[in-house]
PDB file of C-alpha atoms in Angstrom:
ATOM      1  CA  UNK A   2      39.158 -11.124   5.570  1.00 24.00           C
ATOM      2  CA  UNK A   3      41.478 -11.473   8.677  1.00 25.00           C
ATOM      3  CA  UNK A   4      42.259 -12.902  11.502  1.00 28.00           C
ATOM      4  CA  UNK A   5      40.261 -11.209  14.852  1.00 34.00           C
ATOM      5  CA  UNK A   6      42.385  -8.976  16.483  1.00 27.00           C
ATOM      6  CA  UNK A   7      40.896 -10.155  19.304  1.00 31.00           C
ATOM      7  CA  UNK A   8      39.019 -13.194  21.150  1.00 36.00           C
ATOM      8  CA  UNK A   9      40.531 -16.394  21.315  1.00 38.00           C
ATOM      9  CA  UNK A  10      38.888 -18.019  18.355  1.00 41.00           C
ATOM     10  CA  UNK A  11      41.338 -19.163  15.288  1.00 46.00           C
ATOM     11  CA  UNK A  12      38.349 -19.504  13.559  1.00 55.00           C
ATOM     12  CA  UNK A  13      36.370 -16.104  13.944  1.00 61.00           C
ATOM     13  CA  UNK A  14      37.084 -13.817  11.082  1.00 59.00           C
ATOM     14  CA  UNK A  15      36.247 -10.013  10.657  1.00 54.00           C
ATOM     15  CA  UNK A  16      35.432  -8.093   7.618  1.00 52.00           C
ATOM     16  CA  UNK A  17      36.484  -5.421   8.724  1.00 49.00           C
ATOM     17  CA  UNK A  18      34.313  -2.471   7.594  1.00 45.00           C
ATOM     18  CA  UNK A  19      32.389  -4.600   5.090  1.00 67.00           C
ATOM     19  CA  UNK A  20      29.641  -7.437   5.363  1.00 76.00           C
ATOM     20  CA  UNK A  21      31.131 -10.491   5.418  1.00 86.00           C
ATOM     21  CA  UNK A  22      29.022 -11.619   2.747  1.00 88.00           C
ATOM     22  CA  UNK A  23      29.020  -8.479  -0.110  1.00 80.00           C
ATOM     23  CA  UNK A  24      28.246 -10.672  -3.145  1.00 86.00           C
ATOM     24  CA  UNK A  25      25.589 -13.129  -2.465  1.00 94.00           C
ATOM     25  CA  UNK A  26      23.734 -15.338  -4.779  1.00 95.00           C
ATOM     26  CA  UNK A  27      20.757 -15.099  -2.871  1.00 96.00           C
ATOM     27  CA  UNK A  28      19.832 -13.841   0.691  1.00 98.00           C
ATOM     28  CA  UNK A  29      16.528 -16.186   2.154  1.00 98.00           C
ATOM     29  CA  UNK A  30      15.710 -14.819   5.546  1.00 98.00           C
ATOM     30  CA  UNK A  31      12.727 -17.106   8.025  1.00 97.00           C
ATOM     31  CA  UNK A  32      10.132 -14.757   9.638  1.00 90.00           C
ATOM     32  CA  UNK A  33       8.085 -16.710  12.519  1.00 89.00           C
ATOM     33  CA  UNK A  34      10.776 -18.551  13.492  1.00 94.00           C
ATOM     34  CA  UNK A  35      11.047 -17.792  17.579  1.00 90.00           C
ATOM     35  CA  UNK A  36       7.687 -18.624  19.612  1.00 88.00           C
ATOM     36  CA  UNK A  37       7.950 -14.845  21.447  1.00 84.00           C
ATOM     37  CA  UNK A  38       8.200 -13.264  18.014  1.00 86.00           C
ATOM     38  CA  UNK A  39       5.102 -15.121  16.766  1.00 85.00           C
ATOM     39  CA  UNK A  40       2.910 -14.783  20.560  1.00 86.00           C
ATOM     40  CA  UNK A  41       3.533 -10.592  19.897  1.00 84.00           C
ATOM     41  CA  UNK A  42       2.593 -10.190  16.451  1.00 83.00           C
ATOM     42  CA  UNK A  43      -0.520 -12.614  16.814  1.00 83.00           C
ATOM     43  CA  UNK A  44       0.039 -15.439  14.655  1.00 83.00           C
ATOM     44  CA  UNK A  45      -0.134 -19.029  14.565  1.00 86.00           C
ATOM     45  CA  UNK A  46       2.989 -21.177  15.197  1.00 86.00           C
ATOM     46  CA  UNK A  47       3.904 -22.422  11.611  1.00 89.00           C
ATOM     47  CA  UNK A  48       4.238 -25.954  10.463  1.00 93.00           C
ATOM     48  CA  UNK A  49       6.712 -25.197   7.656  1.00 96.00           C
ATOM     49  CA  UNK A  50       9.625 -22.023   7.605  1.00 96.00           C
ATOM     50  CA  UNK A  51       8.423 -18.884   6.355  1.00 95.00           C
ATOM     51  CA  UNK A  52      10.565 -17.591   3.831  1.00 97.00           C
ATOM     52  CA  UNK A  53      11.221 -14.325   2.306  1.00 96.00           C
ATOM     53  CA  UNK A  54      14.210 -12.956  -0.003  1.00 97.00           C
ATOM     54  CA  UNK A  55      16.504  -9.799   0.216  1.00 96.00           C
ATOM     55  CA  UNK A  56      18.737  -8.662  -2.256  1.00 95.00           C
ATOM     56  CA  UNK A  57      22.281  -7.723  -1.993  1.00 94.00           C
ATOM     57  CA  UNK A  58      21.970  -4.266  -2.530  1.00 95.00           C
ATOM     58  CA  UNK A  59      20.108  -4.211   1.344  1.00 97.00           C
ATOM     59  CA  UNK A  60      23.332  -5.566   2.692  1.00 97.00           C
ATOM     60  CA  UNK A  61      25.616  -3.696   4.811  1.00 96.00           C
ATOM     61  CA  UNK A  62      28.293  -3.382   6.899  1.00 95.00           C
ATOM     62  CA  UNK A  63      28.473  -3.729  10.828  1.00 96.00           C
ATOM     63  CA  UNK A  64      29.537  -0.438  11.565  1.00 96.00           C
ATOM     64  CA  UNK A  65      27.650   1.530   8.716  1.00 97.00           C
ATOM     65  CA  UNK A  66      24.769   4.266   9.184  1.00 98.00           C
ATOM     66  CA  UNK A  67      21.209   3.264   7.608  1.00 99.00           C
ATOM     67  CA  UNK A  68      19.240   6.112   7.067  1.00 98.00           C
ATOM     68  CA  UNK A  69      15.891   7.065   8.397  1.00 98.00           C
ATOM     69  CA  UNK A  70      13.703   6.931   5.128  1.00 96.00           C
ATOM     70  CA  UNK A  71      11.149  10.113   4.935  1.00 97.00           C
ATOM     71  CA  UNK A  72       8.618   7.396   2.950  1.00 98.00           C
ATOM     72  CA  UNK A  73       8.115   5.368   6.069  1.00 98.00           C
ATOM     73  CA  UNK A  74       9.085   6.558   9.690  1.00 98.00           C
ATOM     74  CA  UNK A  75       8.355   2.835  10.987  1.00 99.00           C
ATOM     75  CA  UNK A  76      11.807   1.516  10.856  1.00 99.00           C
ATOM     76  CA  UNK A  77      11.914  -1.075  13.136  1.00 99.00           C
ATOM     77  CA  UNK A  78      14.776  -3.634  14.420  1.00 99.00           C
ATOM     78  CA  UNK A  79      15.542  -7.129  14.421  1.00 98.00           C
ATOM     79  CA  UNK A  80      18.465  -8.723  15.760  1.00 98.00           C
ATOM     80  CA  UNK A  81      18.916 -11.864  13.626  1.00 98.00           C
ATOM     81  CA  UNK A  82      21.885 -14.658  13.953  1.00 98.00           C
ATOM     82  CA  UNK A  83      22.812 -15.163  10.018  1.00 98.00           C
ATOM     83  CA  UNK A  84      23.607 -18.706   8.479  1.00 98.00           C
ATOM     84  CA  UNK A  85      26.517 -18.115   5.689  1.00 98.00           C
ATOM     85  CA  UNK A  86      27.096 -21.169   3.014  1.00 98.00           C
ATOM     86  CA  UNK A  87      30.530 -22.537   2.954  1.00 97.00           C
ATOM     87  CA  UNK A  88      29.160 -25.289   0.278  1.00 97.00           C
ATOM     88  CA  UNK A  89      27.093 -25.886  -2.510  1.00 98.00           C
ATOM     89  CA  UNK A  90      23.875 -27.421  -1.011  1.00 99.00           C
ATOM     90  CA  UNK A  91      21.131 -28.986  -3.406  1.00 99.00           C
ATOM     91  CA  UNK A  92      18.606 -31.204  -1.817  1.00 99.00           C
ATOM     92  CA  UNK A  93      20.552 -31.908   1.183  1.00 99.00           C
ATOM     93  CA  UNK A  94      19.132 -33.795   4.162  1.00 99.00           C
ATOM     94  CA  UNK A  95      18.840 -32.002   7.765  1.00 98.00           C
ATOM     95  CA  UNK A  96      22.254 -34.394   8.489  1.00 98.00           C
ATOM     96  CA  UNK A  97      24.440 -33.395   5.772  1.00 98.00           C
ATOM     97  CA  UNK A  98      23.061 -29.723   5.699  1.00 98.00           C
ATOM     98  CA  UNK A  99      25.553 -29.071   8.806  1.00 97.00           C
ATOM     99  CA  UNK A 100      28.652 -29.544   6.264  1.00 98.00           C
ATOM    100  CA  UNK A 101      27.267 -27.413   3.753  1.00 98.00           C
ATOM    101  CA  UNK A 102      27.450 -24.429   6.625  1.00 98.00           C
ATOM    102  CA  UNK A 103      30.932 -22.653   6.893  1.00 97.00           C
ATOM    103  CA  UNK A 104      29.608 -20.270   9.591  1.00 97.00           C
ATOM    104  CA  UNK A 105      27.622 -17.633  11.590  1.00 98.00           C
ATOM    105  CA  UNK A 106      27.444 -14.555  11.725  1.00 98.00           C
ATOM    106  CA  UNK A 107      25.058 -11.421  13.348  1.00 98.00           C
ATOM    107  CA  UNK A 108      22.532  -9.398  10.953  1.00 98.00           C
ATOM    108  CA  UNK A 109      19.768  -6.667  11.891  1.00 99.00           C
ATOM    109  CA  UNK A 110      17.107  -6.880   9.553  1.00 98.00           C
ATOM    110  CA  UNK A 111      15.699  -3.326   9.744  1.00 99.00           C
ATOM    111  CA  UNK A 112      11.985  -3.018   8.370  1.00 98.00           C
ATOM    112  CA  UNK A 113       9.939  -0.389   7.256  1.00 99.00           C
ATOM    113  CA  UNK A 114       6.543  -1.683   8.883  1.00 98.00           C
ATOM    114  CA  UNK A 115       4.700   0.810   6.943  1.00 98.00           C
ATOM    115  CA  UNK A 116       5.256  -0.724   3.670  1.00 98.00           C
ATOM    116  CA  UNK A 117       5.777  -4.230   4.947  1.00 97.00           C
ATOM    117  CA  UNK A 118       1.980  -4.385   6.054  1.00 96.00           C
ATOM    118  CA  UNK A 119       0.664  -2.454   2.725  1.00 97.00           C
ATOM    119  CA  UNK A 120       0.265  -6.061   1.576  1.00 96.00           C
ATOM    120  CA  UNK A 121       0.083  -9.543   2.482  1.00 93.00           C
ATOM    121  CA  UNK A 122       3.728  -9.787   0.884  1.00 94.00           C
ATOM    122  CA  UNK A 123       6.116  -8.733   3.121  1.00 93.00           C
ATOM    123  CA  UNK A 124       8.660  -7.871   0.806  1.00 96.00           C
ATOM    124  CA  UNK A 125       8.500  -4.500  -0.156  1.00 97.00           C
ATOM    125  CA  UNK A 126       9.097  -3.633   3.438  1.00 98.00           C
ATOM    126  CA  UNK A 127      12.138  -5.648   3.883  1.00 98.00           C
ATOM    127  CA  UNK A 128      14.647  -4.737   1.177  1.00 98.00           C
ATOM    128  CA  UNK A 129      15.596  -1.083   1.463  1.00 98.00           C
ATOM    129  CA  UNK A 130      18.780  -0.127  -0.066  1.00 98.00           C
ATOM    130  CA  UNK A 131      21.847  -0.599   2.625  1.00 97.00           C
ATOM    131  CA  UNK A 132      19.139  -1.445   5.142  1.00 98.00           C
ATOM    132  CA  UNK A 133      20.448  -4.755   6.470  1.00 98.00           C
ATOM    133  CA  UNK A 134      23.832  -4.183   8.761  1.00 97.00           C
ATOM    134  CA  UNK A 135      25.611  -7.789   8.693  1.00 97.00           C
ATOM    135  CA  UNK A 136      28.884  -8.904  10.425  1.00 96.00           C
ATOM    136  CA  UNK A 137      31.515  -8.333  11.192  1.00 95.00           C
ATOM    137  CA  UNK A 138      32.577 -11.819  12.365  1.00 95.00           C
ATOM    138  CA  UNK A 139      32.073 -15.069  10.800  1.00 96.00           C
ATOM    139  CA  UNK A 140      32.487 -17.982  13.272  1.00 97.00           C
ATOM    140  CA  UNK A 141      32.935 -21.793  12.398  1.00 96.00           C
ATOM    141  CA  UNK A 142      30.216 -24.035  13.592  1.00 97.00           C
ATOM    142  CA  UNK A 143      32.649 -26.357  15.559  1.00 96.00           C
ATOM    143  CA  UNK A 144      33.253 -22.938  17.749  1.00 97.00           C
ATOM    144  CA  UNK A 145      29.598 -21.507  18.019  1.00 97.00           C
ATOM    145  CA  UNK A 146      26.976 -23.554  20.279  1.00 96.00           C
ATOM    146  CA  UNK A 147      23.446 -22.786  19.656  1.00 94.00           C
ATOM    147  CA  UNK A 148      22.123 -24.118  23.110  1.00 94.00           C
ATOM    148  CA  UNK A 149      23.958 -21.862  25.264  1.00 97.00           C
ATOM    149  CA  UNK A 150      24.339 -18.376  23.133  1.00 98.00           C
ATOM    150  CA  UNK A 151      21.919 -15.639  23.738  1.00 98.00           C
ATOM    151  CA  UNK A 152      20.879 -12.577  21.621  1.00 98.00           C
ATOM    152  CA  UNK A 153      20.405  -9.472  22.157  1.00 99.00           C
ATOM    153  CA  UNK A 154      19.330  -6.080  20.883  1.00 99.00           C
ATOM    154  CA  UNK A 155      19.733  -2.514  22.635  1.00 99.00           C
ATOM    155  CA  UNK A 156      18.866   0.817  21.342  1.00 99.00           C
ATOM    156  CA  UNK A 157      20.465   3.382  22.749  1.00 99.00           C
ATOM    157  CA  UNK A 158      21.790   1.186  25.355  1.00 99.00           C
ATOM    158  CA  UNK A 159      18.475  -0.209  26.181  1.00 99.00           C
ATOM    159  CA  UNK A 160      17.546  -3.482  26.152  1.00 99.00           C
ATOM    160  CA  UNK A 161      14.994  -4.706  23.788  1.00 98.00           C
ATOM    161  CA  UNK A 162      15.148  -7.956  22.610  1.00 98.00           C
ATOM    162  CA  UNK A 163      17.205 -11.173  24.442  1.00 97.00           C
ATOM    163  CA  UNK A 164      16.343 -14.839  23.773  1.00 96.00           C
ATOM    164  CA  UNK A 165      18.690 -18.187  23.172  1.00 97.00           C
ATOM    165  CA  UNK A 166      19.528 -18.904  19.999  1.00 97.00           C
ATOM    166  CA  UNK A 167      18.484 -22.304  21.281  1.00 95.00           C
ATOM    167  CA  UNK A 168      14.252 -21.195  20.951  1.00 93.00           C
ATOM    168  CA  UNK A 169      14.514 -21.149  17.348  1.00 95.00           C
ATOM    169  CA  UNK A 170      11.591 -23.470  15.872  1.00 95.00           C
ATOM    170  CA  UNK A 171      13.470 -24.207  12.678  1.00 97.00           C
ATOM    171  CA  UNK A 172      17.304 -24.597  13.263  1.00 97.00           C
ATOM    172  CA  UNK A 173      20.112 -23.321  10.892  1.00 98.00           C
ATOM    173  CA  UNK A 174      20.723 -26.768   9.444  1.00 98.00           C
ATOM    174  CA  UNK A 175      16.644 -27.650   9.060  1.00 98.00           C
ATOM    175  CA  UNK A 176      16.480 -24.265   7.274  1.00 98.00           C
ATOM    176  CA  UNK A 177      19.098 -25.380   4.652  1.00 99.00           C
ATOM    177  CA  UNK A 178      18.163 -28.248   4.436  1.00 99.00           C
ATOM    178  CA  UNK A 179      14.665 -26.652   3.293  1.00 99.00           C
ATOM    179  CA  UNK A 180      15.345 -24.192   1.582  1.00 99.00           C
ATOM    180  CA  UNK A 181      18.010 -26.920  -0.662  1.00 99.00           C
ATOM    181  CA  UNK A 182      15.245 -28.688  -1.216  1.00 99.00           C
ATOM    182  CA  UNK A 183      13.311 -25.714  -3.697  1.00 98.00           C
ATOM    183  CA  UNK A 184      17.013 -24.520  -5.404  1.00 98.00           C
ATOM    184  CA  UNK A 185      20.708 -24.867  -4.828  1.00 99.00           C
ATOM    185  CA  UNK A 186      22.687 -22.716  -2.530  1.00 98.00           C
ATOM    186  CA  UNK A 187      26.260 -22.052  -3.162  1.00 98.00           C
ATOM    187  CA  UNK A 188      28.877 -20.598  -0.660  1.00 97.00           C
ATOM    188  CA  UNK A 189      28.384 -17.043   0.006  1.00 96.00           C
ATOM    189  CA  UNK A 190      24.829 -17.182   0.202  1.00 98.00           C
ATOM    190  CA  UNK A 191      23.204 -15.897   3.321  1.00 98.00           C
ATOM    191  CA  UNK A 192      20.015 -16.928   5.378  1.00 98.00           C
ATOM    192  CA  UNK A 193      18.537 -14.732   8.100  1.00 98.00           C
ATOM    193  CA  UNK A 194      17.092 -17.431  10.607  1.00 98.00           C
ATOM    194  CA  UNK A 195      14.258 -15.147  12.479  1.00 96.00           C
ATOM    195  CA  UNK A 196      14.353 -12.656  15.223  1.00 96.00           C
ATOM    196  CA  UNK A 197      12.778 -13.186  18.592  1.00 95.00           C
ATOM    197  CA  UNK A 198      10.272 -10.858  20.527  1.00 94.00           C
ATOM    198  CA  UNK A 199      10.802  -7.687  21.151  1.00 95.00           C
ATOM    199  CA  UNK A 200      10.392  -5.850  18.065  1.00 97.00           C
ATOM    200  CA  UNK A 201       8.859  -1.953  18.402  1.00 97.00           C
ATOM    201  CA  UNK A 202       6.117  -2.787  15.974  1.00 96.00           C
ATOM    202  CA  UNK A 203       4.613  -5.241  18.686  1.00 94.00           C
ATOM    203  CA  UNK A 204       5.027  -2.949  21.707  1.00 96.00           C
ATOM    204  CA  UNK A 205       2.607  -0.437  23.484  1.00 96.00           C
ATOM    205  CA  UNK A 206       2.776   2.441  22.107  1.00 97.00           C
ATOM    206  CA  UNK A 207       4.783   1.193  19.238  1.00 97.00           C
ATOM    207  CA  UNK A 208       8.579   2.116  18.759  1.00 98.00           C
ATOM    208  CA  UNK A 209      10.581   2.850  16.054  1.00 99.00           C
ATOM    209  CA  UNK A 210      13.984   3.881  15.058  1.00 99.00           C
ATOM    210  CA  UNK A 211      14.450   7.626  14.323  1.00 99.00           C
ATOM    211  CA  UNK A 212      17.777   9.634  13.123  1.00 99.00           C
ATOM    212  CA  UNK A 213      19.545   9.942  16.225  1.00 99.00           C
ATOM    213  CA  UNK A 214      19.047   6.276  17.536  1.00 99.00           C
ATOM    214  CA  UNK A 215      21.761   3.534  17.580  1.00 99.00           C
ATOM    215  CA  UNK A 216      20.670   0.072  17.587  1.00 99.00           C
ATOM    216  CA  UNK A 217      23.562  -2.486  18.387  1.00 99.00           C
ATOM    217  CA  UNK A 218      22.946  -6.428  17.835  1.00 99.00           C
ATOM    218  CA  UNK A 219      25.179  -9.138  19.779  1.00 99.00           C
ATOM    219  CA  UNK A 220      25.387 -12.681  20.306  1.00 99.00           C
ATOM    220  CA  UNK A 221      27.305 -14.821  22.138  1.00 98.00           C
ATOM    221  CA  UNK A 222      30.236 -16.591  20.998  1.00 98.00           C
ATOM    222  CA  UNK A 223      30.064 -14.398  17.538  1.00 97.00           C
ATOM    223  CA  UNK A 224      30.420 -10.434  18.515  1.00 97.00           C
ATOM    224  CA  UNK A 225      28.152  -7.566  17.605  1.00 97.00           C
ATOM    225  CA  UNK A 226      27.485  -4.918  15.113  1.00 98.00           C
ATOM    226  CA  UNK A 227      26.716  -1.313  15.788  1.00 98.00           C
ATOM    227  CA  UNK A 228      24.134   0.887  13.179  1.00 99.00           C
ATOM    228  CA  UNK A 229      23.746   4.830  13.864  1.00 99.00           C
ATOM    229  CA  UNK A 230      20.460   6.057  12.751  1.00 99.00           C
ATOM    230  CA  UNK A 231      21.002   9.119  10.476  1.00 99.00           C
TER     231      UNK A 231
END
């Protein structure tokens, strides 16, 4: 990785054209984790994370093309700030999970609603090959503050999703701490903390991505990725 050609932040770091994490351990992601997200698709508010896995093989880079699959035209968006391990983390309290963080970093976890709601389990919707666009920077936590950054999502220049960071229900350090508590995580590892309403699924008519779209991803204090739909 190197320095940011840009921005005034020693400790931001871009991977250039690659995800800054291409070799994870493991890749938990929390669905239901912003109150507007959880109001539009109908549910309760949770008492515990809700956790789901990707693989690496989803991962990809901030600039890269996902394709439109022919098995599912719901591809959907959502515009995700991503929690990357800087240290090994085995039941770890809520306090000391903060040290095991080394920083964050912007993700788009693109589903394919169709196959997501075949079952209960979510999974098979969520872990497409090259589906997940991730980076490019990585920023320290002493340089990103939750309360004040906003996300948001465009496609095609439109605005679609844009909440604080500061709404999520579980925060980055509760969810390591959590998810430390079932197995260890080890630096590299990656954990998708939720997206916030806005999502096509939950709009009327529903939206969804089709070849030809480009869905872009930013938050404040990190930077943005880009993804052409092909």
């Amino acid at each position: 990785m190197r320095a940011a050609a840009s921005g005034g932040g020693g400790g931001r770091r871009s991977a250039e054209l690659e995800t800054v994490v291409p070799h994870p351990s493991k890749v938990l992601c929390a669905g239901l984790n912003y109150t507007s997200h959880i109001q539009e698709m109908g549910r309760d508010l949770p008492s515990y994370p809700t956790l789901f896995a990707k693989f690496a093989d989803t991962l990809t880079g901030p600039t890269d093309s996902v394709a439109a699959v022919p098995e599912d035209p719901e591809m959907d968006w959502e515009g995700e700030l991503g929690v990357v391990i800087g240290r090994t983390a085995y039941k770890v309290s809520e306090d000391e999970a903060g040290d095991c963080i080394a920083g964050f970093t912007v993700a788009n976890d693109i589903s394919m609603r169709g196959w997501q709601y075949r079952t209960t389990e979510w999974l098979q919707g969520k872990i497409w090959a090259r589906s997940t666009p991730v980076g490019p920077f990585l920023v320290r936590p002493d340089e990103f503050d939750p309360a004040t950054a906003v996300l948001r999502t465009t496609v095609n220049g439109a605005p679609v999703q844009e909440h604080g960071i500061a709404d999520l229900l579980f925060t980055p350090a509760h969810l390591v701490a959590y998810v430390s508590t079932i197995l260890p995580l080890h630096p590299g590892d990656l954990i998708l903390t939720g997206t916030p309403g806005g999502v096509g699924r939950a709009r009327t008519p529903r939206v969804y991505l089709t070849a030809g779209d480009v869905v872009a991803v930013t938050i404040d204090g990190i930077g943005g990725l880009t993804t052409p739909i092909v």
